[in-house]
Amino acid sequence: MIEAAAFRRLLQHLNHDRTNVQNIDLMILAGFCRNCLGDWYREAAEAQGHTMSKDQAREAVYGMPFAQWKQQHQKDATPEQLEAFAAAQRKHG
């Protein structure tokens, strides 16, 4: 449906068009990241009676195993990113 199409487009944007955007930056700016989407995906599956592991949900979101995504796209967080993340956590809990 419309919601599913919008979700697929969001995943396309995050995982193909904007692989340069790191999860920590998403957390700092938006309060969620690709991992959060995976958690929400798993919660929705389980609410509909489907069993899904955390790894399966992340693979559905990332389009590949999480370890592969990290190897290909994730960079080490900078001290500035870590401080901004800590500040965001203090502000928004």
JSON list of C-alpha atoms in Angstrom, two decimals:
[
{"chain": "A", "resi": 1, "resn": "MET", "atom": "CA", "xyz": [0.00, 0.00, 0.00]},
{"chain": "A", "resi": 2, "resn": "ILE", "atom": "CA", "xyz": [1.02, 3.64, 0.18]},
{"chain": "A", "resi": 3, "resn": "GLU", "atom": "CA", "xyz": [2.76, 3.32, 3.54]},
{"chain": "A", "resi": 4, "resn": "ALA", "atom": "CA", "xyz": [4.73, 0.29, 2.35]},
{"chain": "A", "resi": 5, "resn": "ALA", "atom": "CA", "xyz": [5.79, 2.09, -0.82]},
{"chain": "A", "resi": 6, "resn": "ALA", "atom": "CA", "xyz": [6.93, 5.11, 1.18]},
{"chain": "A", "resi": 7, "resn": "PHE", "atom": "CA", "xyz": [8.88, 2.84, 3.55]},
{"chain": "A", "resi": 8, "resn": "ARG", "atom": "CA", "xyz": [10.58, 1.08, 0.63]},
{"chain": "A", "resi": 9, "resn": "ARG", "atom": "CA", "xyz": [11.51, 4.48, -0.82]},
{"chain": "A", "resi": 10, "resn": "LEU", "atom": "CA", "xyz": [12.99, 5.56, 2.52]},
{"chain": "A", "resi": 11, "resn": "LEU", "atom": "CA", "xyz": [15.10, 2.40, 2.59]},
{"chain": "A", "resi": 12, "resn": "GLN", "atom": "CA", "xyz": [16.19, 3.00, -1.01]},
{"chain": "A", "resi": 13, "resn": "HIS", "atom": "CA", "xyz": [17.21, 6.53, -0.09]},
{"chain": "A", "resi": 14, "resn": "LEU", "atom": "CA", "xyz": [19.15, 5.54, 3.03]},
{"chain": "A", "resi": 15, "resn": "ASN", "atom": "CA", "xyz": [20.77, 2.37, 1.68]},
{"chain": "A", "resi": 16, "resn": "HIS", "atom": "CA", "xyz": [21.54, 3.29, -1.92]},
{"chain": "A", "resi": 17, "resn": "ASP", "atom": "CA", "xyz": [21.28, 7.03, -2.46]},
{"chain": "A", "resi": 18, "resn": "ARG", "atom": "CA", "xyz": [22.77, 8.19, 0.87]},
{"chain": "A", "resi": 19, "resn": "THR", "atom": "CA", "xyz": [25.11, 5.49, 2.11]},
{"chain": "A", "resi": 20, "resn": "ASN", "atom": "CA", "xyz": [27.40, 8.32, 3.20]},
{"chain": "A", "resi": 21, "resn": "VAL", "atom": "CA", "xyz": [24.98, 9.27, 5.98]},
{"chain": "A", "resi": 22, "resn": "GLN", "atom": "CA", "xyz": [26.13, 7.43, 9.08]},
{"chain": "A", "resi": 23, "resn": "ASN", "atom": "CA", "xyz": [23.73, 5.97, 11.64]},
{"chain": "A", "resi": 24, "resn": "ILE", "atom": "CA", "xyz": [25.23, 8.14, 14.37]},
{"chain": "A", "resi": 25, "resn": "ASP", "atom": "CA", "xyz": [24.42, 11.26, 12.33]},
{"chain": "A", "resi": 26, "resn": "LEU", "atom": "CA", "xyz": [20.83, 10.08, 11.92]},
{"chain": "A", "resi": 27, "resn": "MET", "atom": "CA", "xyz": [20.62, 9.50, 15.67]},
{"chain": "A", "resi": 28, "resn": "ILE", "atom": "CA", "xyz": [22.01, 12.96, 16.41]},
{"chain": "A", "resi": 29, "resn": "LEU", "atom": "CA", "xyz": [19.70, 14.77, 14.01]},
{"chain": "A", "resi": 30, "resn": "ALA", "atom": "CA", "xyz": [16.55, 12.65, 13.91]},
{"chain": "A", "resi": 31, "resn": "GLY", "atom": "CA", "xyz": [16.66, 10.44, 16.98]},
{"chain": "A", "resi": 32, "resn": "PHE", "atom": "CA", "xyz": [16.51, 7.22, 14.95]},
{"chain": "A", "resi": 33, "resn": "CYS", "atom": "CA", "xyz": [18.71, 5.28, 12.56]},
{"chain": "A", "resi": 34, "resn": "ARG", "atom": "CA", "xyz": [18.64, 2.26, 10.29]},
{"chain": "A", "resi": 35, "resn": "ASN", "atom": "CA", "xyz": [18.97, -0.02, 13.32]},
{"chain": "A", "resi": 36, "resn": "CYS", "atom": "CA", "xyz": [15.88, 1.59, 14.84]},
{"chain": "A", "resi": 37, "resn": "LEU", "atom": "CA", "xyz": [14.02, 0.93, 11.60]},
{"chain": "A", "resi": 38, "resn": "GLY", "atom": "CA", "xyz": [15.07, -2.71, 11.90]},
{"chain": "A", "resi": 39, "resn": "ASP", "atom": "CA", "xyz": [13.74, -2.84, 15.47]},
{"chain": "A", "resi": 40, "resn": "TRP", "atom": "CA", "xyz": [10.45, -1.31, 14.38]},
{"chain": "A", "resi": 41, "resn": "TYR", "atom": "CA", "xyz": [10.27, -3.71, 11.42]},
{"chain": "A", "resi": 42, "resn": "ARG", "atom": "CA", "xyz": [10.71, -6.69, 13.76]},
{"chain": "A", "resi": 43, "resn": "GLU", "atom": "CA", "xyz": [8.12, -5.31, 16.19]},
{"chain": "A", "resi": 44, "resn": "ALA", "atom": "CA", "xyz": [5.61, -4.90, 13.35]},
{"chain": "A", "resi": 45, "resn": "ALA", "atom": "CA", "xyz": [6.30, -8.43, 12.10]},
{"chain": "A", "resi": 46, "resn": "GLU", "atom": "CA", "xyz": [5.83, -9.88, 15.58]},
{"chain": "A", "resi": 47, "resn": "ALA", "atom": "CA", "xyz": [2.63, -7.86, 16.08]},
{"chain": "A", "resi": 48, "resn": "GLN", "atom": "CA", "xyz": [1.30, -9.65, 12.99]},
{"chain": "A", "resi": 49, "resn": "GLY", "atom": "CA", "xyz": [2.30, -13.07, 14.31]},
{"chain": "A", "resi": 50, "resn": "HIS", "atom": "CA", "xyz": [5.60, -13.47, 12.43]},
{"chain": "A", "resi": 51, "resn": "THR", "atom": "CA", "xyz": [8.77, -14.54, 14.22]},
{"chain": "A", "resi": 52, "resn": "MET", "atom": "CA", "xyz": [11.79, -12.52, 13.17]},
{"chain": "A", "resi": 53, "resn": "SER", "atom": "CA", "xyz": [15.25, -12.21, 14.66]},
{"chain": "A", "resi": 54, "resn": "LYS", "atom": "CA", "xyz": [17.07, -8.93, 15.10]},
{"chain": "A", "resi": 55, "resn": "ASP", "atom": "CA", "xyz": [19.52, -9.99, 12.36]},
{"chain": "A", "resi": 56, "resn": "GLN", "atom": "CA", "xyz": [16.71, -10.88, 9.96]},
{"chain": "A", "resi": 57, "resn": "ALA", "atom": "CA", "xyz": [15.03, -7.53, 10.56]},
{"chain": "A", "resi": 58, "resn": "ARG", "atom": "CA", "xyz": [18.25, -5.62, 10.04]},
{"chain": "A", "resi": 59, "resn": "GLU", "atom": "CA", "xyz": [18.92, -7.51, 6.82]},
{"chain": "A", "resi": 60, "resn": "ALA", "atom": "CA", "xyz": [15.43, -6.57, 5.62]},
{"chain": "A", "resi": 61, "resn": "VAL", "atom": "CA", "xyz": [16.20, -2.91, 6.34]},
{"chain": "A", "resi": 62, "resn": "TYR", "atom": "CA", "xyz": [19.82, -2.79, 5.13]},
{"chain": "A", "resi": 63, "resn": "GLY", "atom": "CA", "xyz": [19.23, -5.04, 2.11]},
{"chain": "A", "resi": 64, "resn": "MET", "atom": "CA", "xyz": [22.21, -7.17, 3.17]},
{"chain": "A", "resi": 65, "resn": "PRO", "atom": "CA", "xyz": [23.59, -8.68, 6.36]},
{"chain": "A", "resi": 66, "resn": "PHE", "atom": "CA", "xyz": [24.38, -5.97, 8.90]},
{"chain": "A", "resi": 67, "resn": "ALA", "atom": "CA", "xyz": [28.03, -7.07, 9.17]},
{"chain": "A", "resi": 68, "resn": "GLN", "atom": "CA", "xyz": [28.43, -6.61, 5.42]},
{"chain": "A", "resi": 69, "resn": "TRP", "atom": "CA", "xyz": [26.83, -3.15, 5.58]},
{"chain": "A", "resi": 70, "resn": "LYS", "atom": "CA", "xyz": [29.18, -2.12, 8.38]},
{"chain": "A", "resi": 71, "resn": "GLN", "atom": "CA", "xyz": [32.21, -3.33, 6.45]},
{"chain": "A", "resi": 72, "resn": "GLN", "atom": "CA", "xyz": [31.19, -1.52, 3.27]},
{"chain": "A", "resi": 73, "resn": "HIS", "atom": "CA", "xyz": [29.71, 1.71, 4.61]},
{"chain": "A", "resi": 74, "resn": "GLN", "atom": "CA", "xyz": [30.19, 2.38, 8.32]},
{"chain": "A", "resi": 75, "resn": "LYS", "atom": "CA", "xyz": [33.02, 4.60, 9.45]},
{"chain": "A", "resi": 76, "resn": "ASP", "atom": "CA", "xyz": [34.36, 4.98, 12.96]},
{"chain": "A", "resi": 77, "resn": "ALA", "atom": "CA", "xyz": [32.59, 7.77, 14.80]},
{"chain": "A", "resi": 78, "resn": "THR", "atom": "CA", "xyz": [34.64, 10.90, 15.28]},
{"chain": "A", "resi": 79, "resn": "PRO", "atom": "CA", "xyz": [35.06, 12.47, 18.73]},
{"chain": "A", "resi": 80, "resn": "GLU", "atom": "CA", "xyz": [32.78, 15.28, 17.55]},
{"chain": "A", "resi": 81, "resn": "GLN", "atom": "CA", "xyz": [30.06, 12.81, 16.53]},
{"chain": "A", "resi": 82, "resn": "LEU", "atom": "CA", "xyz": [30.34, 10.99, 19.85]},
{"chain": "A", "resi": 83, "resn": "GLU", "atom": "CA", "xyz": [30.01, 14.26, 21.78]},
{"chain": "A", "resi": 84, "resn": "ALA", "atom": "CA", "xyz": [27.05, 15.38, 19.67]},
{"chain": "A", "resi": 85, "resn": "PHE", "atom": "CA", "xyz": [25.41, 11.99, 20.20]},
{"chain": "A", "resi": 86, "resn": "ALA", "atom": "CA", "xyz": [25.94, 12.20, 23.97]},
{"chain": "A", "resi": 87, "resn": "ALA", "atom": "CA", "xyz": [24.49, 15.73, 24.00]},
{"chain": "A", "resi": 88, "resn": "ALA", "atom": "CA", "xyz": [21.47, 14.59, 21.98]},
{"chain": "A", "resi": 89, "resn": "GLN", "atom": "CA", "xyz": [20.94, 11.68, 24.38]},
{"chain": "A", "resi": 90, "resn": "ARG", "atom": "CA", "xyz": [21.08, 14.04, 27.37]},
{"chain": "A", "resi": 91, "resn": "LYS", "atom": "CA", "xyz": [18.62, 16.41, 25.71]},
{"chain": "A", "resi": 92, "resn": "HIS", "atom": "CA", "xyz": [16.14, 13.86, 24.38]},
{"chain": "A", "resi": 93, "resn": "GLY", "atom": "CA", "xyz": [16.81, 10.82, 26.55]}
]
